[in-house]
Amino acid sequence: MEQPISERSVAYCPALMLLLLATLTTFLSANDYPVFSAEAGILALAAAIAGVLLALTAFLVGRPVAALILGAAVAFCIDLLFGLKAFKPLLVIVPVLCMAFAFLLRNHVASIVAVSSAVLLVSTLVIPVTDSRAIQQNGKGAESAAQVPERRVELPVLLHVILDEHIGVDGIPLEIDGAATAAENLRAFYLQRGFRLYADAYSEYFDTELSVPRVLNFSSDDTQKAHLLEGTGEPYVLKESAYLSRLVAMGYRLKVYQSDYLDLCRLPDITYSSCTTYSGHKIGALRNIKLSAFMRARFIADSFLSGSYYFRRFRAAYEQTFGPVPIVAWRGGESRVAPISALPVFDQLQADLRAARPGTAFLAHLLLPHQPFLFTPTCEPRENIDDWLGSLPAVPDAERAKRYRYYFLQMSCTQHLLDRLFNAMKDADVWNNAVIIVHGDHGSRIVRHIPVPDNAAKMTIADFRDAFSTLFALRAPGIAPGEVSGHQPLQTLLGEAFGIHRTVYPPRVYLRPKQGRLVVYDLKNFRGRQAAQSANSAPRERSDRRFSDVANHDAW
């Protein structure tokens, strides 16, 4: 006997609820996040409410309208699961087909969607997504077959830490409240621990996948894929490294700690003692910090919904008309968990350093003080995720200043974590003779104008400083501690630490076009254009030595 209309209308409630829950569960499983948690329960309640509203729509307006809405929801969830933007015609074809079939099958579509969603939900719970751990261990590089060589015990322990988005001491913009204190704290942190601190160090590149491969090869060029495997996107795969090859030739055993953004462990001529890979994207990292269930639910909802092209377009249109979407805390494309994901890696590296022995080299690329800027100086997160700020937009000036103030706090958190590593080396009795290198990959990137060729005429001294000034600190036997001025790129400084001397070029950086080779920007020529601006600006502390005061430095 045919079901009453009211019963068929009620069926839309479990249909939409199960559809959303199945898609959300797949997302959580893939991101190494517990499905059975308080925050997941909050989102399940929201899915149930959405189902009730759709059932009311079917009852009050009619099942044809409800069927079209359910068909659109199916298309939305398909986009969340598979990413339709990869083949743009599907962005139109899929919703049209889903809504057409839903309308034609409106008498049965709710039952069909409910059953199929239930099957997906149960199968995801029973057979979760595999290989979704936040940290993965690999005893050797993917291309390495040889056995790990014996370490040479006469070699000191080497710790090389690459910090992501860490600005240099003399790149810190002193016009911002709290900046002078941040600069002095940063300077004191390294000088008090016996480092040689290069205050004017800079990166020639704005992007990690351009900067780090050059540093690890002591090179400088305008090819976008230099030292990377062709055809690779994220994760970018390093195909050669003069630096790592040199360490192996010296007799070091390599332990690498890397993010899933840049793979350093596939070099065919390198045998690794171990490779630790962590995800800079999976929201499972959120479990490593204290946060309320409601804020976790908001965070998950934003990350979940942002996976849809349709939602991103809706958000962009909404923001242009009404301002920020109330549910969301971030602009599209911003990183969300990068600094959180680095915390357990610091823990593991600390444990490994506590057992460090001579002849071992530790290379770690750690996503701190990378955006979003969410940590206090003791690495506690701010409770309100709306205050987890990214580097962009850095306009107007008040927004840029706010982001920098939060960035300085995250810099202090980074120093707190580094100190734990140094103490672990002291516990292992390897601190005094160790070689320790700590540097950034580029600047803070809290810029007004992104350094691309189209913006070259607009860029100011502050833009170059924010984009390219970066940290470089070295501690080693025979290296006198102290602060060193003079503009030098990262690859030159790393090379000189190992006795490799490069050709000295006038200071320059590379601007990245949408296609083609990088554009060389000679900073020496920037001096004349900015002379008037520099002369008219308010005087700053240590202006004769600052990265920002290009017009006053002979080298530029």
Coordinates of C-alpha atoms in Angstrom, one line a residue:
M1 CA 0.0 0.0 0.0
E2 CA 1.3 3.5 -0.8
Q3 CA 2.7 5.4 2.1
P4 CA 0.8 8.5 3.3
I5 CA 2.2 11.8 2.1
S6 CA 3.1 12.8 5.6
E7 CA 5.2 9.7 6.1
R8 CA 7.0 10.3 2.8
S9 CA 7.7 13.9 3.9
V10 CA 9.1 12.7 7.3
A11 CA 11.6 10.4 5.4
Y12 CA 13.5 13.5 4.3
C13 CA 14.7 14.0 7.8
P14 CA 16.8 10.8 8.1
A15 CA 17.8 11.2 4.5
L16 CA 19.5 14.5 4.9
M17 CA 20.8 13.7 8.3
L18 CA 22.4 10.5 7.3
L19 CA 23.8 12.1 4.1
L20 CA 25.5 14.8 6.1
L21 CA 26.7 12.4 8.8
A22 CA 28.2 10.0 6.3
T23 CA 30.1 12.8 4.5
L24 CA 31.3 14.3 7.8
T25 CA 32.4 10.9 9.2
T26 CA 34.4 10.3 6.1
F27 CA 36.0 13.7 6.5
L28 CA 36.8 13.1 10.2
S29 CA 38.3 9.6 9.5
A30 CA 40.5 10.9 6.7
N31 CA 41.7 13.7 9.0
D32 CA 42.5 11.3 11.9
Y33 CA 39.8 12.9 14.1
P34 CA 37.7 10.8 16.6
V35 CA 34.2 10.2 15.2
F36 CA 32.9 9.6 18.7
S37 CA 33.7 12.9 20.4
A38 CA 31.7 15.7 22.0
E39 CA 32.4 18.1 19.1
A40 CA 31.3 15.4 16.6
G41 CA 28.1 15.0 18.6
I42 CA 27.4 18.8 18.3
L43 CA 27.8 18.5 14.5
A44 CA 25.6 15.4 14.5
L45 CA 22.9 17.4 16.2
A46 CA 23.2 20.2 13.6
A47 CA 22.8 17.5 10.9
A48 CA 19.6 16.3 12.6
I49 CA 18.3 19.8 12.8
A50 CA 19.0 20.2 9.1
G51 CA 17.0 17.0 8.4
V52 CA 14.1 18.2 10.5
L53 CA 14.0 21.5 8.6
L54 CA 14.0 19.6 5.2
A55 CA 11.1 17.4 6.4
L56 CA 9.1 20.5 7.4
T57 CA 9.9 21.9 4.0
A58 CA 8.5 18.8 2.3
F59 CA 5.4 18.9 4.5
L60 CA 4.7 22.6 4.2
V61 CA 5.9 23.4 0.6
G62 CA 5.8 20.1 -1.1
R63 CA 8.0 17.1 -1.9
P64 CA 9.1 18.4 -5.3
V65 CA 10.8 21.4 -3.6
A66 CA 12.3 19.1 -0.9
A67 CA 13.5 16.7 -3.5
L68 CA 15.3 19.5 -5.4
I69 CA 17.0 20.6 -2.1
L70 CA 18.0 17.0 -1.3
G71 CA 19.4 16.6 -4.8
A72 CA 21.5 19.8 -4.3
A73 CA 22.7 18.5 -1.0
V74 CA 23.8 15.3 -2.6
A75 CA 25.8 17.3 -5.2
F76 CA 27.3 19.4 -2.4
C77 CA 28.4 16.3 -0.5
I78 CA 29.9 14.7 -3.7
D79 CA 31.9 17.9 -4.1
L80 CA 33.1 17.6 -0.5
L81 CA 34.1 14.0 -1.0
F82 CA 35.7 14.2 -4.4
G83 CA 36.5 17.8 -5.2
L84 CA 34.6 18.5 -8.4
K85 CA 36.8 21.5 -9.3
A86 CA 39.4 19.1 -10.6
F87 CA 37.2 18.7 -13.7
K88 CA 35.3 22.0 -14.0
P89 CA 32.4 20.8 -16.2
L90 CA 31.4 18.5 -13.3
L91 CA 30.6 21.5 -11.2
V92 CA 27.6 22.1 -13.5
I93 CA 26.9 18.5 -14.6
V94 CA 26.7 16.9 -11.1
P95 CA 24.2 19.3 -9.5
V96 CA 22.0 19.3 -12.6
L97 CA 21.9 15.5 -12.7
C98 CA 21.4 15.1 -9.0
M99 CA 18.6 17.6 -8.9
A100 CA 17.0 16.1 -12.0
F101 CA 17.0 12.6 -10.7
A102 CA 15.8 13.7 -7.3
F103 CA 12.9 15.5 -8.9
L104 CA 12.0 12.5 -11.1
L105 CA 12.3 10.1 -8.2
R106 CA 10.7 12.4 -5.7
N107 CA 8.4 9.7 -4.3
H108 CA 11.4 7.5 -3.4
V109 CA 14.5 9.7 -3.4
A110 CA 14.5 10.2 0.4
S111 CA 14.6 6.5 1.0
I112 CA 17.3 5.9 -1.7
V113 CA 19.5 8.6 -0.2
A114 CA 18.9 7.4 3.4
V115 CA 19.8 3.8 2.6
S116 CA 22.9 4.6 0.5
S117 CA 24.1 7.2 3.1
A118 CA 23.6 4.6 5.9
V119 CA 25.7 2.1 4.0
L120 CA 28.5 4.7 3.5
L121 CA 28.3 5.7 7.2
V122 CA 28.5 2.2 8.5
S123 CA 31.3 1.2 6.1
T124 CA 33.4 4.2 7.2
L125 CA 32.9 3.4 10.8
V126 CA 33.8 -0.3 10.3
I127 CA 36.6 0.2 7.8
P128 CA 38.1 3.7 8.6
V129 CA 40.3 5.5 6.1
T130 CA 43.8 3.9 6.3
D131 CA 47.2 5.6 6.6
S132 CA 45.7 8.7 8.2
R133 CA 48.0 9.0 11.1
A134 CA 49.2 12.5 11.9
I135 CA 52.8 11.3 12.2
Q136 CA 54.2 8.5 10.1
Q137 CA 57.5 6.7 10.5
N138 CA 59.7 5.5 7.8
G139 CA 63.0 3.9 8.6
K140 CA 64.6 4.9 5.3
G141 CA 63.9 7.1 2.2
A142 CA 61.5 5.8 -0.4
E143 CA 64.2 5.4 -3.0
S144 CA 67.0 4.1 -0.6
A145 CA 67.9 0.4 -0.7
A146 CA 71.3 0.5 0.9
Q147 CA 71.8 -0.1 4.6
V148 CA 72.3 2.8 6.9
P149 CA 76.1 3.4 7.3
E150 CA 77.8 3.3 10.7
R151 CA 77.9 6.8 12.2
R152 CA 81.3 8.4 12.8
V153 CA 81.6 8.9 16.5
E154 CA 84.2 11.7 16.1
L155 CA 81.6 13.9 14.4
P156 CA 79.6 16.2 16.7
V157 CA 75.8 15.9 16.9
L158 CA 74.3 18.2 14.3
L159 CA 70.8 19.8 14.8
H160 CA 69.5 21.7 11.8
V161 CA 66.0 23.3 12.4
I162 CA 64.2 25.1 9.6
L163 CA 61.4 27.3 11.1
D164 CA 58.6 28.3 8.7
E165 CA 57.7 32.0 8.4
H166 CA 60.3 33.2 10.9
I167 CA 61.4 36.8 10.3
G168 CA 64.9 38.0 11.0
V169 CA 65.9 40.1 14.0
D170 CA 66.5 43.3 12.0
G171 CA 63.4 42.6 9.8
I172 CA 61.0 43.1 12.7
P173 CA 59.0 46.3 12.1
L174 CA 59.7 48.5 15.1
E175 CA 56.9 50.9 14.3
I176 CA 54.4 48.2 15.6
D177 CA 53.7 48.2 19.4
G178 CA 55.6 45.4 21.1
A179 CA 58.0 44.9 18.2
A180 CA 61.1 46.4 19.9
T181 CA 60.6 44.0 22.8
A182 CA 60.1 41.1 20.5
A183 CA 63.3 41.9 18.6
E184 CA 65.3 42.2 21.8
N185 CA 63.8 39.0 23.2
L186 CA 64.7 37.2 20.0
R187 CA 68.2 38.6 20.0
A188 CA 68.8 37.7 23.7
F189 CA 67.4 34.2 23.2
Y190 CA 70.2 33.2 20.8
L191 CA 73.0 35.3 22.1
Q192 CA 72.6 34.1 25.6
R193 CA 72.9 30.5 24.4
G194 CA 76.1 31.1 22.5
F195 CA 74.9 31.5 19.0
R196 CA 76.2 33.7 16.2
L197 CA 73.1 35.6 15.1
Y198 CA 73.0 37.0 11.5
A199 CA 70.6 39.9 12.0
D200 CA 70.3 40.8 8.3
A201 CA 69.9 37.3 6.9
Y202 CA 67.3 37.0 4.1
S203 CA 65.7 34.5 1.8
E204 CA 65.7 35.2 -1.9
Y205 CA 62.4 33.4 -2.2
F206 CA 58.9 34.0 -0.8
D207 CA 57.7 30.4 -1.0
T208 CA 58.9 27.4 1.0
E209 CA 59.0 25.1 -2.0
L210 CA 61.4 27.6 -3.7
S211 CA 63.4 28.6 -0.7
V212 CA 64.2 25.3 1.1
P213 CA 65.5 23.3 -2.0
R214 CA 67.9 26.2 -2.8
V215 CA 69.2 26.3 0.8
L216 CA 69.7 22.6 0.8
N217 CA 71.7 22.9 -2.5
F218 CA 73.6 26.2 -1.8
S219 CA 72.1 27.5 -5.0
S220 CA 70.3 30.5 -6.4
D221 CA 68.4 30.6 -9.7
D222 CA 65.1 31.5 -11.4
T223 CA 63.7 28.1 -12.3
Q224 CA 60.5 27.4 -10.3
K225 CA 61.1 23.6 -10.1
A226 CA 64.9 23.7 -9.5
H227 CA 65.9 20.7 -7.3
L228 CA 62.4 19.3 -7.3
L229 CA 60.9 16.4 -9.2
E230 CA 59.0 17.6 -12.3
G231 CA 55.3 17.1 -12.2
T232 CA 55.0 17.1 -8.4
G233 CA 52.7 19.4 -6.6
E234 CA 52.1 19.2 -2.9
P235 CA 53.9 17.3 -1.5
Y236 CA 56.8 18.8 -3.4
V237 CA 59.6 16.2 -3.7
L238 CA 63.3 17.1 -3.4
K239 CA 65.3 15.3 -6.1
E240 CA 68.8 16.4 -5.1
S241 CA 70.6 18.0 -2.2
A242 CA 74.3 19.0 -2.2
Y243 CA 73.9 19.7 1.6
L244 CA 72.5 16.3 2.6
S245 CA 75.0 14.5 0.2
R246 CA 77.8 16.4 2.0
L247 CA 76.6 15.3 5.4
V248 CA 76.5 11.7 4.3
A249 CA 79.9 11.9 2.8
M250 CA 81.2 13.3 6.1
G251 CA 79.9 10.2 7.8
Y252 CA 76.7 11.5 9.4
R253 CA 73.6 9.3 9.9
L254 CA 70.5 11.3 8.9
K255 CA 67.3 11.7 10.9
V256 CA 64.7 13.8 9.1
Y257 CA 61.5 15.3 10.4
Q258 CA 59.4 16.8 7.7
S259 CA 55.9 18.0 6.9
D260 CA 53.8 16.5 4.1
Y261 CA 54.3 19.7 2.2
L262 CA 57.9 19.2 1.2
D263 CA 59.3 15.6 1.0
L264 CA 63.1 15.5 1.8
C265 CA 63.3 11.7 2.1
R266 CA 63.3 10.4 -1.5
L267 CA 66.8 11.3 -2.6
P268 CA 68.1 8.3 -4.5
D269 CA 71.7 8.7 -3.4
I270 CA 70.9 9.2 0.3
T271 CA 70.4 6.5 2.9
Y272 CA 68.4 7.8 5.9
S273 CA 68.5 6.5 9.5
S274 CA 64.9 7.6 9.9
C275 CA 62.3 9.8 8.3
T276 CA 59.4 11.2 10.3
T277 CA 56.5 12.8 8.3
Y278 CA 53.7 14.8 9.9
S279 CA 50.7 16.3 8.3
G280 CA 50.4 20.1 8.3
H281 CA 46.8 19.9 7.1
K282 CA 44.9 17.2 8.9
I283 CA 42.7 18.6 11.7
G284 CA 43.4 15.6 13.9
A285 CA 46.2 17.8 15.1
L286 CA 43.5 19.7 17.0
R287 CA 43.5 17.0 19.6
N288 CA 47.0 18.1 20.8
I289 CA 45.7 21.3 22.3
K290 CA 43.1 22.4 24.9
L291 CA 40.0 23.8 23.4
S292 CA 36.3 23.7 24.2
A293 CA 34.0 21.3 22.4
F294 CA 32.0 24.1 20.9
M295 CA 35.1 25.8 19.4
R296 CA 36.3 22.4 18.1
A297 CA 32.9 21.9 16.5
R298 CA 33.1 25.3 14.8
F299 CA 36.7 24.6 13.7
I300 CA 35.7 21.3 12.2
A301 CA 32.6 22.7 10.5
D302 CA 34.6 25.4 8.8
S303 CA 37.3 23.0 7.6
F304 CA 34.6 20.5 6.5
L305 CA 32.5 23.0 4.5
S306 CA 35.6 24.8 3.0
G307 CA 36.3 21.6 1.1
S308 CA 33.4 22.5 -1.2
Y309 CA 33.9 24.7 -4.2
Y310 CA 30.3 25.7 -3.9
F311 CA 30.7 26.8 -0.3
R312 CA 33.8 28.8 -1.1
R313 CA 32.0 30.7 -3.9
F314 CA 29.0 31.3 -1.6
R315 CA 31.3 32.6 1.1
A316 CA 33.1 34.9 -1.3
A317 CA 29.8 36.4 -2.5
Y318 CA 28.5 36.7 1.0
E319 CA 31.6 38.5 2.3
Q320 CA 31.5 41.0 -0.6
T321 CA 27.9 41.9 0.3
F322 CA 27.5 41.4 4.1
G323 CA 31.0 40.8 5.5
P324 CA 32.4 37.7 7.2
V325 CA 30.2 34.6 7.3
P326 CA 29.3 34.1 11.0
I327 CA 30.2 30.4 11.2
V328 CA 33.7 30.8 9.7
A329 CA 36.8 32.1 11.3
W330 CA 39.2 32.2 8.3
R331 CA 39.4 33.3 4.7
G332 CA 39.6 30.7 2.1
G333 CA 43.0 29.1 1.5
E334 CA 44.5 29.9 4.8
S335 CA 46.3 27.3 6.8
R336 CA 44.5 26.1 9.9
V337 CA 46.5 23.6 11.9
A338 CA 50.1 24.0 10.7
P339 CA 51.6 25.2 14.0
I340 CA 49.5 22.8 16.0
S341 CA 50.8 19.8 14.0
A342 CA 54.3 20.7 14.9
L343 CA 53.9 20.3 18.6
P344 CA 54.1 16.4 18.7
V345 CA 57.1 16.6 16.4
F346 CA 58.9 18.8 18.9
D347 CA 58.1 16.2 21.5
Q348 CA 59.5 13.4 19.4
L349 CA 62.6 15.4 18.4
Q350 CA 63.2 16.3 22.0
A351 CA 63.0 12.6 23.0
D352 CA 65.4 11.7 20.2
L353 CA 67.8 14.4 21.1
R354 CA 67.9 13.2 24.7
A355 CA 69.3 10.0 23.3
A356 CA 71.5 11.7 20.7
R357 CA 75.0 10.3 20.0
P358 CA 77.9 11.8 18.0
G359 CA 77.7 11.2 14.3
T360 CA 74.0 11.8 14.0
A361 CA 72.5 14.7 12.1
F362 CA 68.9 15.8 12.8
L363 CA 67.2 17.9 10.1
A364 CA 63.7 19.2 11.0
H365 CA 61.4 21.4 9.0
L366 CA 58.9 22.6 11.6
L367 CA 55.8 24.7 10.8
L368 CA 56.3 27.4 13.4
P369 CA 55.8 30.3 13.9
H370 CA 53.7 29.7 10.8
Q371 CA 50.2 31.0 10.6
P372 CA 47.6 30.9 12.0
F373 CA 49.0 32.8 15.0
L374 CA 47.1 31.2 17.8
F375 CA 49.6 30.4 20.6
T376 CA 50.6 32.3 23.7
P377 CA 54.3 32.5 24.7
T378 CA 53.9 29.2 26.6
C379 CA 52.2 27.6 23.6
E380 CA 48.7 27.6 25.0
P381 CA 46.0 28.2 22.3
R382 CA 43.7 31.2 22.5
E383 CA 40.2 29.9 23.3
N384 CA 38.4 31.9 20.6
I385 CA 39.3 30.5 17.1
D386 CA 38.3 33.9 15.6
D387 CA 41.5 35.1 17.0
W388 CA 43.6 32.5 15.2
L389 CA 44.8 35.0 12.6
G390 CA 46.5 34.3 9.3
S391 CA 49.1 36.5 7.6
L392 CA 46.6 38.0 5.1
P393 CA 45.0 40.4 4.7
A394 CA 47.7 42.7 6.2
V395 CA 45.7 45.8 5.4
P396 CA 44.7 48.2 6.7
D397 CA 47.6 49.0 9.0
A398 CA 45.6 48.2 12.1
E399 CA 45.1 44.7 10.8
R400 CA 48.7 44.3 10.0
A401 CA 49.7 45.5 13.5
K402 CA 47.3 43.1 15.1
R403 CA 48.6 40.1 13.2
Y404 CA 52.2 41.1 14.1
R405 CA 51.4 41.3 17.8
Y406 CA 50.0 37.8 17.7
Y407 CA 52.9 36.7 15.5
F408 CA 55.4 37.9 18.2
L409 CA 53.6 35.8 20.8
Q410 CA 54.0 32.7 18.5
M411 CA 57.6 33.5 18.1
S412 CA 58.0 33.4 21.8
C413 CA 56.2 30.0 21.8
T414 CA 58.7 28.8 19.2
Q415 CA 61.6 29.9 21.4
H416 CA 60.0 28.0 24.3
L417 CA 59.9 24.8 22.3
L418 CA 63.5 25.3 21.0
D419 CA 64.7 25.7 24.5
R420 CA 63.3 22.2 25.3
L421 CA 65.3 20.8 22.4
F422 CA 68.5 22.5 23.7
N423 CA 67.9 21.2 27.2
A424 CA 67.5 17.7 25.8
M425 CA 70.9 18.0 24.2
K426 CA 72.3 19.1 27.5
D427 CA 70.8 16.1 29.2
A428 CA 72.5 13.9 26.5
D429 CA 75.8 15.6 27.2
V430 CA 76.2 16.6 23.5
W431 CA 75.3 20.4 23.8
N432 CA 78.8 21.8 24.2
N433 CA 80.3 20.2 21.1
A434 CA 77.2 20.2 18.9
V435 CA 76.7 22.0 15.7
I436 CA 73.3 23.8 15.8
I437 CA 71.7 25.7 12.9
V438 CA 68.4 27.4 13.2
H439 CA 66.9 29.5 10.4
G440 CA 63.7 30.4 8.6
D441 CA 62.7 29.8 5.1
H442 CA 61.4 33.3 4.3
G443 CA 59.9 36.2 6.2
S444 CA 56.7 36.5 8.3
R445 CA 54.7 37.1 5.1
I446 CA 52.5 39.6 6.9
V447 CA 52.7 41.8 3.8
R448 CA 50.6 44.6 2.4
H449 CA 51.6 43.6 -1.2
I450 CA 52.4 40.0 -2.1
P451 CA 55.8 39.9 -3.9
V452 CA 54.8 39.0 -7.4
P453 CA 55.8 40.8 -10.6
D454 CA 52.4 42.6 -10.9
N455 CA 53.0 44.2 -7.6
A456 CA 56.6 45.2 -8.1
A457 CA 55.9 48.9 -8.6
K458 CA 53.7 49.0 -5.4
M459 CA 56.1 47.2 -3.0
T460 CA 57.5 49.2 -0.2
I461 CA 60.5 48.7 2.1
A462 CA 58.1 47.1 4.6
D463 CA 56.9 44.6 2.0
F464 CA 60.4 43.4 1.2
R465 CA 61.2 43.1 4.9
D466 CA 58.0 41.2 5.7
A467 CA 58.5 38.9 2.8
F468 CA 62.2 38.1 2.7
S469 CA 64.0 39.0 6.0
T470 CA 64.5 35.7 7.9
L471 CA 66.3 34.2 10.9
F472 CA 69.8 32.6 10.8
A473 CA 71.6 31.5 13.9
L474 CA 74.6 29.2 14.2
R475 CA 76.3 27.6 17.2
A476 CA 79.3 25.4 16.8
P477 CA 82.7 24.7 18.4
G478 CA 85.2 27.4 17.2
I479 CA 82.4 29.8 16.1
A480 CA 82.5 33.0 18.2
P481 CA 79.0 34.0 19.5
G482 CA 77.7 37.5 18.8
E483 CA 75.6 39.5 16.4
V484 CA 76.7 39.9 12.8
S485 CA 75.3 42.5 10.4
G486 CA 75.4 42.6 6.7
H487 CA 72.9 41.2 4.2
Q488 CA 73.5 37.6 3.2
P489 CA 71.1 35.1 1.7
L490 CA 70.4 31.8 3.5
Q491 CA 72.2 29.5 1.1
T492 CA 75.4 31.6 1.4
L493 CA 75.3 31.5 5.2
L494 CA 74.7 27.7 5.3
G495 CA 77.4 27.1 2.8
E496 CA 79.9 29.2 4.7
A497 CA 79.1 27.2 7.9
F498 CA 80.5 24.2 6.0
G499 CA 83.4 25.9 4.3
I500 CA 81.6 26.4 0.9
H501 CA 82.0 29.8 -0.5
R502 CA 79.6 31.1 -3.1
T503 CA 79.9 33.9 -5.6
V504 CA 78.6 37.1 -4.0
Y505 CA 75.9 38.8 -5.9
P506 CA 74.3 42.2 -5.2
P507 CA 71.3 41.5 -2.9
R508 CA 68.4 40.3 -4.9
V509 CA 65.1 38.4 -4.6
Y510 CA 62.9 36.5 -6.9
L511 CA 59.3 37.4 -7.7
R512 CA 57.0 34.5 -8.7
P513 CA 54.8 35.0 -11.8
K514 CA 51.8 32.8 -12.5
Q515 CA 53.7 31.0 -15.2
G516 CA 57.3 30.9 -16.5
R517 CA 60.6 31.7 -14.8
L518 CA 61.0 33.7 -11.6
V519 CA 61.6 37.4 -12.1
V520 CA 64.9 38.6 -10.5
Y521 CA 64.5 41.8 -8.5
D522 CA 67.7 43.6 -7.9
L523 CA 67.4 45.3 -4.5
K524 CA 70.2 47.6 -5.3
N525 CA 68.0 49.4 -7.8
F526 CA 65.3 49.6 -5.1
R527 CA 67.3 52.1 -3.2
G528 CA 66.7 55.1 -5.4
R529 CA 63.0 54.5 -5.7
Q530 CA 62.6 54.4 -1.9
A531 CA 65.1 57.1 -0.9
A532 CA 62.4 59.8 -0.6
Q533 CA 60.2 57.5 1.4
S534 CA 63.0 56.5 3.7
A535 CA 64.0 60.1 4.2
N536 CA 60.5 61.2 5.1
S537 CA 59.8 58.3 7.5
A538 CA 60.1 58.6 11.2
P539 CA 63.6 57.6 12.5
R540 CA 63.9 54.1 13.9
E541 CA 66.1 52.4 16.4
R542 CA 69.3 50.9 14.8
S543 CA 68.3 52.3 11.4
D544 CA 71.8 51.9 10.0
R545 CA 71.6 48.2 10.4
R546 CA 68.0 47.3 9.7
F547 CA 66.8 45.1 6.8
S548 CA 64.1 47.7 6.1
D549 CA 66.4 50.6 5.7
V550 CA 67.5 49.7 2.3
A551 CA 68.3 53.2 1.3
N552 CA 70.8 53.7 4.1
H553 CA 72.9 50.6 3.6
D554 CA 75.8 50.6 1.2
A555 CA 75.3 47.0 0.1
W556 CA 72.0 47.7 -1.5

